[in-house]
PDB file of C-alpha atoms in Angstrom:
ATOM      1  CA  UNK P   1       0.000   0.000   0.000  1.00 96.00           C
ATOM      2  CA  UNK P   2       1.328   3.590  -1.047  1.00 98.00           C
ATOM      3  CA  UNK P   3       1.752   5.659   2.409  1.00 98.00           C
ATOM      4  CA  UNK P   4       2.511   9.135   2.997  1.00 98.00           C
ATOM      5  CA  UNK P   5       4.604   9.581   6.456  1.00 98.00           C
ATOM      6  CA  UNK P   6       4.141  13.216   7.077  1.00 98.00           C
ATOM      7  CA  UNK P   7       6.641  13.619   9.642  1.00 98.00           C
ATOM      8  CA  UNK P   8       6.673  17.426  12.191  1.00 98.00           C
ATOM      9  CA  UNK P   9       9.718  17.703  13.907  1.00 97.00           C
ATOM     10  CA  UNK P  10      12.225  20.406  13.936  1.00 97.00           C
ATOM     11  CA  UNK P  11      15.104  18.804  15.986  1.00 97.00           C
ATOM     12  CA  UNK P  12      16.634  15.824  13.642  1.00 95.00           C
ATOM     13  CA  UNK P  13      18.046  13.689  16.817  1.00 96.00           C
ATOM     14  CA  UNK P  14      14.824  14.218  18.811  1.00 97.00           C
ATOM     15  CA  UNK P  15      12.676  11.174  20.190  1.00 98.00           C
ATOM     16  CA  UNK P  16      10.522  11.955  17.565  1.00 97.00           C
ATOM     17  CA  UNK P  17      12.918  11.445  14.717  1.00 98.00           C
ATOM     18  CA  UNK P  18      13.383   7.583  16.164  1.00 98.00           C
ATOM     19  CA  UNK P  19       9.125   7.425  15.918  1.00 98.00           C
ATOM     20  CA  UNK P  20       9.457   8.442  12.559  1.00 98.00           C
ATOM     21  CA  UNK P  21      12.172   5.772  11.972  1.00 98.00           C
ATOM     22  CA  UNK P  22      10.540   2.824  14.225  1.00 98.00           C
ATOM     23  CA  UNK P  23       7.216   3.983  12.134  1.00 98.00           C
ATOM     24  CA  UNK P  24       8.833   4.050   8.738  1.00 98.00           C
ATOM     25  CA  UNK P  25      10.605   0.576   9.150  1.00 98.00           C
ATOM     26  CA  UNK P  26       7.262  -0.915  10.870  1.00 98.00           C
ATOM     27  CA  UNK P  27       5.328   0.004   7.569  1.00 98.00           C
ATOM     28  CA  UNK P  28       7.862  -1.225   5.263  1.00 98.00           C
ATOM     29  CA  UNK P  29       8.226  -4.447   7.221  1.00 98.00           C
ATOM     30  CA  UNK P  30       3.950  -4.643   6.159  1.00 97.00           C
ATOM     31  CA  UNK P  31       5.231  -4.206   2.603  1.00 97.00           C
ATOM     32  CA  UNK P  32       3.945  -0.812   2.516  1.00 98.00           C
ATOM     33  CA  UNK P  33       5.810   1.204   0.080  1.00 98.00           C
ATOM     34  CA  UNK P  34       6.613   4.589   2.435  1.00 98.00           C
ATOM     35  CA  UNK P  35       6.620   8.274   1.042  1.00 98.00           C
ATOM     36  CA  UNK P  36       8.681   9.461   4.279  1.00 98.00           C
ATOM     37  CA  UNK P  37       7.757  13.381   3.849  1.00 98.00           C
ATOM     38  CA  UNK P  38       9.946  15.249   6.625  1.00 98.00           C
ATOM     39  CA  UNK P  39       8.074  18.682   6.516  1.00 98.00           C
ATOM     40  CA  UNK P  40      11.278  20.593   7.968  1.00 98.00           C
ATOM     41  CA  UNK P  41      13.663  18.871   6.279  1.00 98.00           C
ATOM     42  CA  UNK P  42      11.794  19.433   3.166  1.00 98.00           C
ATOM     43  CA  UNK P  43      11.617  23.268   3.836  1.00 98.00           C
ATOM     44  CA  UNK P  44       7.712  23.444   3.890  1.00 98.00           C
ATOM     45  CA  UNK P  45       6.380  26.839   4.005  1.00 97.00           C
ATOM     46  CA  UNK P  46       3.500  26.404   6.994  1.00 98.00           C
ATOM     47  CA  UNK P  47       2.032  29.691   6.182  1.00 97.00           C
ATOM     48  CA  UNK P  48      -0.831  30.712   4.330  1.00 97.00           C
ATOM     49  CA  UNK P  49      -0.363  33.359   2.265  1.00 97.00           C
ATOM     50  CA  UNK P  50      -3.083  36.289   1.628  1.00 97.00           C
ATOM     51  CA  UNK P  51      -2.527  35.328  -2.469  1.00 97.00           C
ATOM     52  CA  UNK P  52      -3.442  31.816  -0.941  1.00 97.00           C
ATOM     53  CA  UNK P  53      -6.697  32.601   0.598  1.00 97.00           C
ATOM     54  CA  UNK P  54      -7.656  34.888  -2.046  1.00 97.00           C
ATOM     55  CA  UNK P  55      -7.565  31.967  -4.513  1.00 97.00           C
ATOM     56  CA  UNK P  56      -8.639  28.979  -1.560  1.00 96.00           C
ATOM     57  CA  UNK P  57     -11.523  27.934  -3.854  1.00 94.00           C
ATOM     58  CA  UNK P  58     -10.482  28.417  -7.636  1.00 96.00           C
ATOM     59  CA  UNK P  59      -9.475  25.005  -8.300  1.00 95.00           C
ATOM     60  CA  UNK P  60      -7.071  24.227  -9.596  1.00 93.00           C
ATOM     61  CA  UNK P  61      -5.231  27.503  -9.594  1.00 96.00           C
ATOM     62  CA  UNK P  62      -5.606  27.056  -5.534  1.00 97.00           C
ATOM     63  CA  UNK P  63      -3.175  24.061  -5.966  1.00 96.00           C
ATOM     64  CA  UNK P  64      -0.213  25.887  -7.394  1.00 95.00           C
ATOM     65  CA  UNK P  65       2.305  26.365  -4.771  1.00 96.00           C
ATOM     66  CA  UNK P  66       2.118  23.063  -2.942  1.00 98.00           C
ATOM     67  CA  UNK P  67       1.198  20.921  -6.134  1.00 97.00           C
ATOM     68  CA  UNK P  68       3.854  18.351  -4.953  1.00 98.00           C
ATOM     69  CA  UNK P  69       2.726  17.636  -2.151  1.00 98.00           C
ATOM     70  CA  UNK P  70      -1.172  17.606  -3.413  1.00 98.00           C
ATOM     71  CA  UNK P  71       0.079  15.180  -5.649  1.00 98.00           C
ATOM     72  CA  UNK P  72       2.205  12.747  -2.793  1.00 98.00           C
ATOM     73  CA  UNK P  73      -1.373  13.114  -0.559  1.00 98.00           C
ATOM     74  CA  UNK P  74      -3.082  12.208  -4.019  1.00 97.00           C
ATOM     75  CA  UNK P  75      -0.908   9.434  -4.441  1.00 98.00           C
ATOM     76  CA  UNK P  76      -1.737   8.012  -0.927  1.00 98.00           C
ATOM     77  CA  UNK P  77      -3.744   5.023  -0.411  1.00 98.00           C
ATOM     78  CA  UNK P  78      -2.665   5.845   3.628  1.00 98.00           C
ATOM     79  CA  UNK P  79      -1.508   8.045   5.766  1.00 98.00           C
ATOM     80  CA  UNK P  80       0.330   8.189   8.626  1.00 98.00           C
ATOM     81  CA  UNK P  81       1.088  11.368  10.901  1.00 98.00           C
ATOM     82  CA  UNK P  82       4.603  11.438  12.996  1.00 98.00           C
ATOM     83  CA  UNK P  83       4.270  14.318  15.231  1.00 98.00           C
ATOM     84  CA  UNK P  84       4.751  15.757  19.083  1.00 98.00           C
ATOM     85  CA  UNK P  85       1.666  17.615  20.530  1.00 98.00           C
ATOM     86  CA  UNK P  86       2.616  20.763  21.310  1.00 96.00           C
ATOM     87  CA  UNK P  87      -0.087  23.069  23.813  1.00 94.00           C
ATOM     88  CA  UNK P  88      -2.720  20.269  22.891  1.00 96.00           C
ATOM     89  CA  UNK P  89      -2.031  21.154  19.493  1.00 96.00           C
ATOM     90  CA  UNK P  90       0.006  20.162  16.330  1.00 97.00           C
ATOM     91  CA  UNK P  91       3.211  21.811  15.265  1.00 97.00           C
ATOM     92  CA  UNK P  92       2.567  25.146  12.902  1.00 97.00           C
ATOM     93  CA  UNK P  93       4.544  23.286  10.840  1.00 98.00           C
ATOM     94  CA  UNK P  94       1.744  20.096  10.611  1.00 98.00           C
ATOM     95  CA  UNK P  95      -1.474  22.540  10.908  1.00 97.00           C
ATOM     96  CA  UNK P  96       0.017  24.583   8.304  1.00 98.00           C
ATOM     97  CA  UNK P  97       0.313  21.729   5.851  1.00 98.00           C
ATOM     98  CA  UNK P  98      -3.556  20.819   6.529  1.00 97.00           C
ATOM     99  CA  UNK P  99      -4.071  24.837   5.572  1.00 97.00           C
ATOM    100  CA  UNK P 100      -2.220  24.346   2.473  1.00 98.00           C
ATOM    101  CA  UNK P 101      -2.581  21.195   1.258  1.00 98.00           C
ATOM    102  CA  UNK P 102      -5.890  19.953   2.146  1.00 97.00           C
ATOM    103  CA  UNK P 103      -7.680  22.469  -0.329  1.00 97.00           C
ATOM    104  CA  UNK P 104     -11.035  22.447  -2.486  1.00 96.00           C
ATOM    105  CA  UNK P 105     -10.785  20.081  -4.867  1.00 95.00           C
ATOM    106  CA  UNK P 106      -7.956  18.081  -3.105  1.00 96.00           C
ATOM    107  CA  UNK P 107      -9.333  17.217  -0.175  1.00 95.00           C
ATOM    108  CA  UNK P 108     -13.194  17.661  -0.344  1.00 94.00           C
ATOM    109  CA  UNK P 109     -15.437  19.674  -3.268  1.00 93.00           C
ATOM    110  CA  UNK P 110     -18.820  21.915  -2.577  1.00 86.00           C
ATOM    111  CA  UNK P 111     -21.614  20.841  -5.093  1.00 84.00           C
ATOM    112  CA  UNK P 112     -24.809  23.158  -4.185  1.00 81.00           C
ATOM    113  CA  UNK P 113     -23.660  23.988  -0.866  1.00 79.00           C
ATOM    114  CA  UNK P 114     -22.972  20.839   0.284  1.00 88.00           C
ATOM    115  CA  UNK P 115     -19.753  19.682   1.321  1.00 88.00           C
ATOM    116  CA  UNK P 116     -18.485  16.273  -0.553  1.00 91.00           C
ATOM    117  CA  UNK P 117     -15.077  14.664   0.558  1.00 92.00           C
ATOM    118  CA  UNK P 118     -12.459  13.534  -2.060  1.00 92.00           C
ATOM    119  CA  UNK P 119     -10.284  11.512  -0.068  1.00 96.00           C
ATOM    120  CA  UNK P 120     -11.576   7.861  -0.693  1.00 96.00           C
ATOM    121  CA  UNK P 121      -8.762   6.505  -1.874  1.00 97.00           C
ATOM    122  CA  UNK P 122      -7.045   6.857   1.707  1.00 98.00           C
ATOM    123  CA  UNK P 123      -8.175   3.601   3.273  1.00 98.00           C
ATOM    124  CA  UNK P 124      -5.729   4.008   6.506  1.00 98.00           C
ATOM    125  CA  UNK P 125      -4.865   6.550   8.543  1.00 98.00           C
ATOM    126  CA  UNK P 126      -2.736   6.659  11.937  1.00 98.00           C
ATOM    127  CA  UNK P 127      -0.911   9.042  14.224  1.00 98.00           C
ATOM    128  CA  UNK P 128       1.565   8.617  16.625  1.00 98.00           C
ATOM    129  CA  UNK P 129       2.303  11.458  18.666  1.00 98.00           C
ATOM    130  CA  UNK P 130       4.036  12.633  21.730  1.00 98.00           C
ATOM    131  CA  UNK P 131       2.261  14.475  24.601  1.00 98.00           C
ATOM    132  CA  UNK P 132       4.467  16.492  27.488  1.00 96.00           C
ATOM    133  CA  UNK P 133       1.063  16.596  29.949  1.00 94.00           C
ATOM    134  CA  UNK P 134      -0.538  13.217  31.034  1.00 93.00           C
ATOM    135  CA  UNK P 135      -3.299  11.706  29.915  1.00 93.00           C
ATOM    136  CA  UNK P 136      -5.637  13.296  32.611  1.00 93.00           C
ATOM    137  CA  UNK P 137      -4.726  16.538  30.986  1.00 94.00           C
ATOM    138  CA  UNK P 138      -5.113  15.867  27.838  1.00 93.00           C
ATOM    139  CA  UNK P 139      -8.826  14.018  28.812  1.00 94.00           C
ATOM    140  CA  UNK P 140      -9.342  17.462  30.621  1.00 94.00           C
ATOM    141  CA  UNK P 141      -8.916  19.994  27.628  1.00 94.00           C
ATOM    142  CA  UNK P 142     -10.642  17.161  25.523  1.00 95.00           C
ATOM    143  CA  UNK P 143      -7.718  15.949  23.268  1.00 96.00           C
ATOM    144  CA  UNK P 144      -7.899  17.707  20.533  1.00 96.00           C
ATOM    145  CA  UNK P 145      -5.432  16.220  18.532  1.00 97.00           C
ATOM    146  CA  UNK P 146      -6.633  12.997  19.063  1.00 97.00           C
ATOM    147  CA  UNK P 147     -10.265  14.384  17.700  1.00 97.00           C
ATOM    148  CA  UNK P 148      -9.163  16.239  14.861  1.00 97.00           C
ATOM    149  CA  UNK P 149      -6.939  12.638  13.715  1.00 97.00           C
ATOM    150  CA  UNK P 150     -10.299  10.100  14.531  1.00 97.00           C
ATOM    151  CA  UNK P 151     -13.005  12.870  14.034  1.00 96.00           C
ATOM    152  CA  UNK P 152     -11.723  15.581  11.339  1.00 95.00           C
ATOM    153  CA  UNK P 153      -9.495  13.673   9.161  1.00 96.00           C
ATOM    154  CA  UNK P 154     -11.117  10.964   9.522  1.00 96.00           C
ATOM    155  CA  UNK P 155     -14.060  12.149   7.869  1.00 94.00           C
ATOM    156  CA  UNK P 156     -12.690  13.002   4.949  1.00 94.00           C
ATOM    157  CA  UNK P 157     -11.274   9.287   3.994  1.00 96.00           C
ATOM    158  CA  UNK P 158     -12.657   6.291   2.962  1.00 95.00           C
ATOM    159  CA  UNK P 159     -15.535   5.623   5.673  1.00 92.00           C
ATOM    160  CA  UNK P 160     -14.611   2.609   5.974  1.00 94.00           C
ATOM    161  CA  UNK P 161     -10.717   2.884   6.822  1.00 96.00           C
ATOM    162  CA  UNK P 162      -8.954   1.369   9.664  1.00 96.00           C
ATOM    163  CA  UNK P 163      -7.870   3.967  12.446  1.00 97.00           C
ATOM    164  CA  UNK P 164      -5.060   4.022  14.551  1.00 98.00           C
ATOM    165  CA  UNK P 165      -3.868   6.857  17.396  1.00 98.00           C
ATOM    166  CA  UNK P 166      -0.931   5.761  19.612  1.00 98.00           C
ATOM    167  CA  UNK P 167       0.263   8.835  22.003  1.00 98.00           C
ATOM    168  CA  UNK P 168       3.002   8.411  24.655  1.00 98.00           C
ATOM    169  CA  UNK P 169       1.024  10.987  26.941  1.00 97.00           C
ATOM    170  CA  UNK P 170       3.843  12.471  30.091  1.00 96.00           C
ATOM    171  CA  UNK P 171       6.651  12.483  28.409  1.00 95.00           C
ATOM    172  CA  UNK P 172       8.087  15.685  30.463  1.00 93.00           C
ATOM    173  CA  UNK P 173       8.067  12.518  33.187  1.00 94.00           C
ATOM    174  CA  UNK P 174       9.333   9.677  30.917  1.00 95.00           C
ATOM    175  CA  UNK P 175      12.236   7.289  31.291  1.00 96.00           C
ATOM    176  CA  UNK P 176      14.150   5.517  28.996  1.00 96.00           C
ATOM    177  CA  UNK P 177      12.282   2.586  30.055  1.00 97.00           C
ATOM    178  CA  UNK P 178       8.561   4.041  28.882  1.00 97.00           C
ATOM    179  CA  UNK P 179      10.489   5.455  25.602  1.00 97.00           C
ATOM    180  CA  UNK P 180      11.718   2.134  24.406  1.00 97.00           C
ATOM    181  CA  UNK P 181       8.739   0.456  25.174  1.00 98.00           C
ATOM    182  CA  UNK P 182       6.616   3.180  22.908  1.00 98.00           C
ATOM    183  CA  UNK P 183       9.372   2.380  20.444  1.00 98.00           C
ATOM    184  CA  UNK P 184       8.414  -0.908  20.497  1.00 98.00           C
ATOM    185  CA  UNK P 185       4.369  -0.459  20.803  1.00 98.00           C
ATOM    186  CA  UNK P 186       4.823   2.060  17.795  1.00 98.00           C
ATOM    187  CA  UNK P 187       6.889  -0.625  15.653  1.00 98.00           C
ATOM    188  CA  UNK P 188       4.404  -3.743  16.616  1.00 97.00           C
ATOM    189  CA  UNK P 189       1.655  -1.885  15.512  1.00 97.00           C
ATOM    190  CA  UNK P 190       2.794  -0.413  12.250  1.00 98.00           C
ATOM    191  CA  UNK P 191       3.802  -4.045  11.091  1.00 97.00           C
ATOM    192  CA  UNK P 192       0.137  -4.583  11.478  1.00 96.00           C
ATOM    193  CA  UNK P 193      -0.794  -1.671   9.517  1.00 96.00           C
TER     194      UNK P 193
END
């Protein structure tokens, strides 16, 4: 299966760089062939520009600064999100991909007023993600990074795809001991992808 890795993190020996790694080689060990797209290695521009909105819903003129990447999402038959949580939220870096990428005509199309979504041929989606606060924060505030990935995206895919969230919640408490065993939760599971 084609999968897009979008990987969000701006520090290249960071915990998060081994997820990405553990994750790639899980999915390849499935026989899933991996796009591995490092959004700050790649020098992705998170920012919406005010050309951008102007032109948000003239497809396909909307398309024309991130066409790439509309085309490695297009190309997708899953995707897979590498990320920390950040404030209960996703890196600028991630949301600002979403803002650019996922655009009329890419990622869903109005007919009549009515909202239709275009990404069917994604059949699997999963995150895994880093949180500093523990879970009983995150439950708290609601998780919304959790609901955006099983709620938001997750609406705009197949309906029928599978749906995976793995989150090592209190890692401003973690050991080396509850690192390596994510490692190794993140790897199982992505060989069973």
């Amino acid at each position: 299966m084609r999968t897009l890795l979008l990987y969000s993190h701006p520090v290249e020996s960071s915990y998060g760089a081994s997820l990405c790694e553990q994750t790639r080689l899980g999915l390849e060990q499935a026989g899933h062939q991996v796009d591995c797209c490092d959004l700050y290695a790649e020098g992705f521009t998170p920012v919406l520009t005010r050309h951008e909105r102007l032109i948000y819903h003239d497809v396909p003129i909307n398309r024309q600064n991130v066409e790439s990447y509309v085309e490695r999402l297009k190309n997708a038959e899953a995707l897979v999100l590498v990320t920390p949580i950040w404030h209960f939220g996703f890196p600028a870096m991630l949301k600002g991909f979403f803002d650019r990428v996922f655009l009329p005509g890419v990622s869903f199309e109005l007919h009549e007023e009515r909202m239709r979504y275009v990404l069917q041929h994604i059949r699997k989606l999963a995150a895994v993600t880093t949180y500093g606060a523990d879970r009983s924060k995150a439950f708290l505030v609601g998780d919304p990074p959790r609901k955006v990935v099983t709620r938001v995206i997750r609406a705009q895919i197949h309906p029928m795809a599978k749906t995976v969230y793995l989150a090592h919640y209190g890692m401003n408490r973690s050991t080396d001991a509850t690192r390596r065993k994510f490692l190794s939760k993140v790897r199982s599971q992505m060989e069973k992808f």
